[in-house]
mmCIF file of C-alpha atoms in Angstrom:
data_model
loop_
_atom_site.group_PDB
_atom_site.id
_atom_site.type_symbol
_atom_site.label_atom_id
_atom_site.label_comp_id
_atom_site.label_asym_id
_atom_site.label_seq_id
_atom_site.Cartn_x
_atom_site.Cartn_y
_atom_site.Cartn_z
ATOM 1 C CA UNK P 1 90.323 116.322 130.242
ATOM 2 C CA UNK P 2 91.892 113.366 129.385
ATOM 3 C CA UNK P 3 92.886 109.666 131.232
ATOM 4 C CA UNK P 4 93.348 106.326 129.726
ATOM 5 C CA UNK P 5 89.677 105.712 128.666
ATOM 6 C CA UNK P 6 87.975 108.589 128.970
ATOM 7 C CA UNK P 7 88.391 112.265 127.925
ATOM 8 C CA UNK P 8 86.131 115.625 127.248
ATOM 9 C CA UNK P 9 86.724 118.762 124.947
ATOM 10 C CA UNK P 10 85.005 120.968 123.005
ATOM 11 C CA UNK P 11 85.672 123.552 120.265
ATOM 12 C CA UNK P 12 83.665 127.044 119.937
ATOM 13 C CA UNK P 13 84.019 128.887 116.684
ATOM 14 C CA UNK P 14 81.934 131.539 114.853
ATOM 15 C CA UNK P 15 80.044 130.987 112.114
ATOM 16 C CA UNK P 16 81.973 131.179 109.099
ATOM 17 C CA UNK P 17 82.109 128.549 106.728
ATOM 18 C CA UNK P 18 86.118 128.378 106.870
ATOM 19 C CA UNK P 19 85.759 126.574 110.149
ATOM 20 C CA UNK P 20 84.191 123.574 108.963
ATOM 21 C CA UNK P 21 88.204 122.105 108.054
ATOM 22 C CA UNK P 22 89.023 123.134 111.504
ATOM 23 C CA UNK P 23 85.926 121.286 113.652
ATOM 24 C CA UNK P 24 86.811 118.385 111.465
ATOM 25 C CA UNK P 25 90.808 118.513 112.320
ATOM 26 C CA UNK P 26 89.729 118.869 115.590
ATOM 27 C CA UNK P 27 87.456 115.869 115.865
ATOM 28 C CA UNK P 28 89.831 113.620 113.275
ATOM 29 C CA UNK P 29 92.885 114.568 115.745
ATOM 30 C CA UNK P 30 90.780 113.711 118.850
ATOM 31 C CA UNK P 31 89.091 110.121 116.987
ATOM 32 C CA UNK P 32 92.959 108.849 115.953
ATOM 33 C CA UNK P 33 94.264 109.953 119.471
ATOM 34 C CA UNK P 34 91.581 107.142 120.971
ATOM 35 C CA UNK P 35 92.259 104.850 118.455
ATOM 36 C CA UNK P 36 89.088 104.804 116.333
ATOM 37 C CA UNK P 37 89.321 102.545 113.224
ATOM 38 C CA UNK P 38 89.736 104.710 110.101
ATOM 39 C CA UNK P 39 86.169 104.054 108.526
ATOM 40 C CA UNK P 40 84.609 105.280 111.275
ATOM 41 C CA UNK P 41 86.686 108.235 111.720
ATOM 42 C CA UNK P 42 85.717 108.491 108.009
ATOM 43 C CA UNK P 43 82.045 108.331 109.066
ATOM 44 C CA UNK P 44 81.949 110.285 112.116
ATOM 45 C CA UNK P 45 83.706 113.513 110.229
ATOM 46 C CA UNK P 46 81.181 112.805 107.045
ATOM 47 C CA UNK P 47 77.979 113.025 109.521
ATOM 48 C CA UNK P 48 80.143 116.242 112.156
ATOM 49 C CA UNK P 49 80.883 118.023 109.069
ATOM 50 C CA UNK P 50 77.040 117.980 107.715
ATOM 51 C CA UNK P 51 75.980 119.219 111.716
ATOM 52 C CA UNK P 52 78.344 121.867 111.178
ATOM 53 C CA UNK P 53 77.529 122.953 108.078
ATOM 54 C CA UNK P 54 74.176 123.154 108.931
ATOM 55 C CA UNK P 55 74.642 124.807 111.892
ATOM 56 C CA UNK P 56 76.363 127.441 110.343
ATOM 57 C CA UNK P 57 74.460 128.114 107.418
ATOM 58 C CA UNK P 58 70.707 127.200 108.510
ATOM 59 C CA UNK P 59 70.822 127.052 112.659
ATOM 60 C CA UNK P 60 73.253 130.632 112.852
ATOM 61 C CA UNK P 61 72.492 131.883 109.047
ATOM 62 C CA UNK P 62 76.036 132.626 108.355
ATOM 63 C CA UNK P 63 76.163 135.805 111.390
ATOM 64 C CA UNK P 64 79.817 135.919 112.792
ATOM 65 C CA UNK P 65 78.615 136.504 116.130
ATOM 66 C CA UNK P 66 76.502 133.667 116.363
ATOM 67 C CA UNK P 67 78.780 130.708 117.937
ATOM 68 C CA UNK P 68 78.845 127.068 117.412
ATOM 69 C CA UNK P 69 80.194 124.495 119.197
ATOM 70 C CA UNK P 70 81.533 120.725 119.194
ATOM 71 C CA UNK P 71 81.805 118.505 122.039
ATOM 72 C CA UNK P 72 83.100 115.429 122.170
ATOM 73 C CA UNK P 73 83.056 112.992 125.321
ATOM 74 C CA UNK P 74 84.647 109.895 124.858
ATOM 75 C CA UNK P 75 83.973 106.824 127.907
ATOM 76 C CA UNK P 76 84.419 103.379 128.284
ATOM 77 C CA UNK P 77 84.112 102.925 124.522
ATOM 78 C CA UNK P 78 81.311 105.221 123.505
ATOM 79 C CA UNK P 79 81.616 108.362 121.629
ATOM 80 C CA UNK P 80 79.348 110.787 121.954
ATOM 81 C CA UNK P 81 79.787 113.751 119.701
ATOM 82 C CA UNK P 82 76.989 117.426 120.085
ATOM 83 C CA UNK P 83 77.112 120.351 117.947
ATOM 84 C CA UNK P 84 75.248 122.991 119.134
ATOM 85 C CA UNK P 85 73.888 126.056 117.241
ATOM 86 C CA UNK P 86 72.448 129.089 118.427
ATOM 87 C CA UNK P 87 69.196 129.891 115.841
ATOM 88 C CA UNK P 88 65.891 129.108 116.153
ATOM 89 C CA UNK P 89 65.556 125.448 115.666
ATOM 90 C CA UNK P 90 63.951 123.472 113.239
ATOM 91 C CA UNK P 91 61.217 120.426 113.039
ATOM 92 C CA UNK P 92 63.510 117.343 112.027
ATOM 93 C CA UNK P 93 60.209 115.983 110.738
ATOM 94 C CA UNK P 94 59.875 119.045 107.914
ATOM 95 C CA UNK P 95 62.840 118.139 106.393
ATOM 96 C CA UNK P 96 61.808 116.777 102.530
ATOM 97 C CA UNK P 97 62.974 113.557 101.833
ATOM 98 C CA UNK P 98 66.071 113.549 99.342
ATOM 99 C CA UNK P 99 65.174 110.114 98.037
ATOM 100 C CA UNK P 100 61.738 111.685 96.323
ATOM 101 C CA UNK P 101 62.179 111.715 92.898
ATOM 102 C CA UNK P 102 61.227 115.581 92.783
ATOM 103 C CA UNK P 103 64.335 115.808 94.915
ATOM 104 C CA UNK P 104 66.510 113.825 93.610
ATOM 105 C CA UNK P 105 68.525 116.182 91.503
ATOM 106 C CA UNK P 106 68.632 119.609 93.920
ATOM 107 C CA UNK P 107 71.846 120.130 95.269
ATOM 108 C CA UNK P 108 71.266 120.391 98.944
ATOM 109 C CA UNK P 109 69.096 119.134 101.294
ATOM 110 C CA UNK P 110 70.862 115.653 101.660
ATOM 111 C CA UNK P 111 72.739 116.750 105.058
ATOM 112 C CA UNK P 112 70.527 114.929 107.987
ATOM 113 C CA UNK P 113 69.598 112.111 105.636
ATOM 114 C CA UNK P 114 73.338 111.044 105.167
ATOM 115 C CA UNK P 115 73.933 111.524 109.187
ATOM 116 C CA UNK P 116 70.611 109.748 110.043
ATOM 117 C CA UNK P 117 72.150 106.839 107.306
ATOM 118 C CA UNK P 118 75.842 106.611 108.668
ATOM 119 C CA UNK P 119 75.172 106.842 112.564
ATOM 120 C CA UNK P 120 72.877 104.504 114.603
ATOM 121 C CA UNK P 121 72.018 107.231 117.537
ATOM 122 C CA UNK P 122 71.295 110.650 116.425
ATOM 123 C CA UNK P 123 69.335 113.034 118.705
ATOM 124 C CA UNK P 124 68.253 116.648 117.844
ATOM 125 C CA UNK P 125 67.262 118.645 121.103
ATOM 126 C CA UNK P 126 65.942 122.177 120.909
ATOM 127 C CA UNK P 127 66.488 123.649 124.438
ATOM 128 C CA UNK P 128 63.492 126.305 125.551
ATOM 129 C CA UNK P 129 66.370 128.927 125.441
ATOM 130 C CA UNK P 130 67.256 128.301 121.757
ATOM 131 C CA UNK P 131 69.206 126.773 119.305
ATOM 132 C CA UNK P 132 69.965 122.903 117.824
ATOM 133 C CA UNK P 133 72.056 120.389 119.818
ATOM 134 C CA UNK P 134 72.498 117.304 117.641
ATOM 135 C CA UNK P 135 74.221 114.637 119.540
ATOM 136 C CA UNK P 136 75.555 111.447 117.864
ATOM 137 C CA UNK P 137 76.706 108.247 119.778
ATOM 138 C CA UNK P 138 79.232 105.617 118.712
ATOM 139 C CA UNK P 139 80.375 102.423 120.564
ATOM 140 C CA UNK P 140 83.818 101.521 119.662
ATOM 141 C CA UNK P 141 84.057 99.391 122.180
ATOM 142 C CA UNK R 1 90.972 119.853 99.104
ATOM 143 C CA UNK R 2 93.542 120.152 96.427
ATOM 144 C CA UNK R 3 92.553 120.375 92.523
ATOM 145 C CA UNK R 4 94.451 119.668 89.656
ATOM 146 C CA UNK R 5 93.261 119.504 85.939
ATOM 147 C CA UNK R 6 94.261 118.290 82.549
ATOM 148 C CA UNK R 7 93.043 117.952 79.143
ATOM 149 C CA UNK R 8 93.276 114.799 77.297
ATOM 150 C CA UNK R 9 91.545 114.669 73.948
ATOM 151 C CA UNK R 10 89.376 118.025 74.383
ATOM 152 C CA UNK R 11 88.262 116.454 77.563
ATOM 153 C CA UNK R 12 88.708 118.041 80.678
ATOM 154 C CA UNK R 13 90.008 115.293 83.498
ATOM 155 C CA UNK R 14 89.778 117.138 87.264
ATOM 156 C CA UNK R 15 91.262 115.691 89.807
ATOM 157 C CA UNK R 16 90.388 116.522 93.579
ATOM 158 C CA UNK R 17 92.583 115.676 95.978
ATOM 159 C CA UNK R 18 91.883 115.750 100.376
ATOM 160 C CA UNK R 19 87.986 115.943 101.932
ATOM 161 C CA UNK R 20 85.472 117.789 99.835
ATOM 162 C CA UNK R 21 83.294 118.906 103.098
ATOM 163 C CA UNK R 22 82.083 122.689 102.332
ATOM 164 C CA UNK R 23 83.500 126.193 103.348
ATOM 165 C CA UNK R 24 86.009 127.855 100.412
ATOM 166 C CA UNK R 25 87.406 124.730 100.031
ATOM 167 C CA UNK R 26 84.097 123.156 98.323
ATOM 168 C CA UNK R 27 84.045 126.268 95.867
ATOM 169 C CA UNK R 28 87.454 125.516 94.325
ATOM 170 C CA UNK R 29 85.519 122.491 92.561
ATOM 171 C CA UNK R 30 82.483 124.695 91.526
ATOM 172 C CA UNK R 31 84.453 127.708 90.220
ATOM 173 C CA UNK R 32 86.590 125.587 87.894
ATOM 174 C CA UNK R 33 83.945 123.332 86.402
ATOM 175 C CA UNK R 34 82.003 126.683 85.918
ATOM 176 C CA UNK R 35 84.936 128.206 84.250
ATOM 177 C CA UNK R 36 85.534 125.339 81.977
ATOM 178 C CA UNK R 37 81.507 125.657 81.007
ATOM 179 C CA UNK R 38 82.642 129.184 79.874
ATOM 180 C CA UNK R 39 85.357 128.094 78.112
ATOM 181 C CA UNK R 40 82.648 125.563 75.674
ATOM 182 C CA UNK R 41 84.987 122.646 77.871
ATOM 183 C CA UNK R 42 81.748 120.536 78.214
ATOM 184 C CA UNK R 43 83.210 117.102 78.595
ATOM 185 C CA UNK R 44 84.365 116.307 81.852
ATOM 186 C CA UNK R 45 85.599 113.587 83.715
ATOM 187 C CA UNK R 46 86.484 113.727 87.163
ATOM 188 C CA UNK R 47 88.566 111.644 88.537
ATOM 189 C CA UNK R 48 87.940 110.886 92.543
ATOM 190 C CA UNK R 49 90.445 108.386 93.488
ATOM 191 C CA UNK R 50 92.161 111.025 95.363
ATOM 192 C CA UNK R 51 89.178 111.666 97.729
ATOM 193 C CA UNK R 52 89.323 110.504 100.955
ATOM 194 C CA UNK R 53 85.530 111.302 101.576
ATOM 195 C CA UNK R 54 82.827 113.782 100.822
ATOM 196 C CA UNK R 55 79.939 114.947 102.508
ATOM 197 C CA UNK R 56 76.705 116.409 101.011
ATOM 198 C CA UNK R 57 78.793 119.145 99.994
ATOM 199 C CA UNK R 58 80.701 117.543 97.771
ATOM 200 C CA UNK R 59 77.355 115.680 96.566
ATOM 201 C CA UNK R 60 75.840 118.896 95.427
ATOM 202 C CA UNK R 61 78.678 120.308 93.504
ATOM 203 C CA UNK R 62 78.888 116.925 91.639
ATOM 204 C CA UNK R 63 74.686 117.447 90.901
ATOM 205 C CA UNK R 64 75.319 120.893 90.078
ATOM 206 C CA UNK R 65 78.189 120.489 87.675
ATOM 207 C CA UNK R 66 76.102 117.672 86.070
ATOM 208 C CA UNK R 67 73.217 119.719 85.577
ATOM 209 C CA UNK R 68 74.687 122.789 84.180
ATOM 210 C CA UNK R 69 76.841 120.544 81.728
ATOM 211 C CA UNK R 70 73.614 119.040 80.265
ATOM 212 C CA UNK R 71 72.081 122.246 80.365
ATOM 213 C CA UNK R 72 74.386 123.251 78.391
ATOM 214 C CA UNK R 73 74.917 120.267 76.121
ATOM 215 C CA UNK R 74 78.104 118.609 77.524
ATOM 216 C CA UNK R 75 78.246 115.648 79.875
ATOM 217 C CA UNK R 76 80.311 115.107 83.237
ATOM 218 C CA UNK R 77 81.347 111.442 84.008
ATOM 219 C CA UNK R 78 82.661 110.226 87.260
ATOM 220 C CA UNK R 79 86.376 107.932 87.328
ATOM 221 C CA UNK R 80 87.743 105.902 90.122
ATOM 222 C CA UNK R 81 85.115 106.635 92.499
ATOM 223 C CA UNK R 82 86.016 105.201 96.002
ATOM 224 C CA UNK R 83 84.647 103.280 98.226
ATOM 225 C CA UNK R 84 83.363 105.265 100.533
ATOM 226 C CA UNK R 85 81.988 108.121 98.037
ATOM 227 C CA UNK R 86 80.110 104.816 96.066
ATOM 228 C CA UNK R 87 78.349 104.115 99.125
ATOM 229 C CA UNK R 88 77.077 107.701 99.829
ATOM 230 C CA UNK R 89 75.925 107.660 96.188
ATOM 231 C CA UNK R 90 74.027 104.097 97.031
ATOM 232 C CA UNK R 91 72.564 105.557 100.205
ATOM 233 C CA UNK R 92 71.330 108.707 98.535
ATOM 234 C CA UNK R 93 70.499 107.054 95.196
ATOM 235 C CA UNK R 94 72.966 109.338 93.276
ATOM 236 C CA UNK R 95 74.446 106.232 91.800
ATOM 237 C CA UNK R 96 71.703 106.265 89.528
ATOM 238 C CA UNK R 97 71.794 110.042 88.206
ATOM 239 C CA UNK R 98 76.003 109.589 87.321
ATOM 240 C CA UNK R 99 77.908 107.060 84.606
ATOM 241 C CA UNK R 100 80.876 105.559 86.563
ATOM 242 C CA UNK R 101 84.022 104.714 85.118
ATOM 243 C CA UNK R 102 86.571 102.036 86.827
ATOM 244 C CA UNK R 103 89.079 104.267 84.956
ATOM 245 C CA UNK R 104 89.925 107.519 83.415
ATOM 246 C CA UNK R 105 90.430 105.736 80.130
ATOM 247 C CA UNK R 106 87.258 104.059 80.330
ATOM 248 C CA UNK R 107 85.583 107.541 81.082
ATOM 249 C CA UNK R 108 87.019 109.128 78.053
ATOM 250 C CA UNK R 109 86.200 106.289 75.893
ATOM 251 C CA UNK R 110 82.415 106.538 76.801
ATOM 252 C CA UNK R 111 82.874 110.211 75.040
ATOM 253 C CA UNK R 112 83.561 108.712 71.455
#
């Protein structure tokens, strides 16, 4: 759905780690269609690109028939962006901090850190029916 | 992402090209500095002026070639890195773990 200043889609995709380049098409093609400056496309796909990884890998653990999906709703200047997972959740909270010097050299782990760093409103729900929806908001206006 | 590779000096220079992000793409980067470690090419420089952005991904494969290069007494260096990719290594304090080069020469100097 689409008008002058506002507009809705979404993209649903199993979960193989090939889609990753195609939810971040999708969402770059979408950003430079509204006219979002480039460092903040930059941004936006850095921190939708760690959601869906995660999503994939840790919310769906890699099974095809698990689904996830991007929304984007874009309205009077504010971006709001959700990937949604279908797994079993996780506690934010329990994630180890990637700044810790024990840390510092692993090779993963860094994923929410760098979203929570890049983009000023991040939410995680975990609806009672399961699953991770991690919404993040951006004024452009 | 696209990658390309040279040798100048016994020193391997890679050069990524696109959005390092994850999915196959991502292992294109780890398979080849892997298969230069097997090839006793462990002096690397890779050149990321080319990148338009990375995400942790692309943070881990750097760690991990890093690591296994020392491991295995070689050394990885870092050219041209952008903008964008400095200030993810700022935020996540990675700037401190990798030598930086302005250029490629400058990288392969700091071999001699």
């Amino acid at each position: 759905m689409t008008d002058n200043n506002r507009f809705s889609d979404s993209l649903t995709f199993p979960s193989t780690t090939d889609q990753v380049a195609k939810a971040d098409e999708f969402l770059e093609t979408w950003l430079r269609k509204i006219g979002v400056p480039e460092d903040t496309i930059a941004n936006l796909a850095i921190a939708v690109t760690e959601l869906v990884n995660n999503a994939i890998v840790h919310g769906n653990k890699l099974k095809r028939n698990k689904k996830v999906t991007v929304s984007l709703t874009f309205d009077s200047g504010m971006i709001k962006i959700t990937v949604a997972d279908e797994g079993e959740g996780f506690n934010p909270e329990n994630v180890p901090d990637p700044l810790a010097k024990e840390n510092l050299m692993k090779e993963i782990g860094r994923g929410i850190f760098i979203v929570n760093s890049l983009i000023d409103e991040v939410k995680f729900q975990f609806p009672p029916g399961g699953g991770t929806k991690v919404t993040i908001t951006k004024n452009i206006a | 992402m696209k990658l390309t590779s040279r040798e100048e000096n016994s020193i391997v220079i890679l050069e990524p090209r696109g959005k390092i992000m994850g999915g196959p793409d991502a292992t294109i980067l780890h398979d080849q500095l892997h298969e230069f470690i097997d090839q006793d090419k462990k002096r690397v420089v890779i050149d990321l002026a080319k990148v338009e952005w990375m995400n942790s991904t692309g943070l881990g494969i750097l760690i991990s070639g890093l690591t296994t290069l020392r491991n295995n007494g070689g050394e990885l260096k870092l050219a041209r890195v952008t903008e964008k990719i400095e200030s993810l290594l700022t935020i996540t304090k990675l700037i401190t773990v990798f030598d930086n080069y302005d250029s490629v020469e400058d990288a392969l100097k700091s071999f001699d």
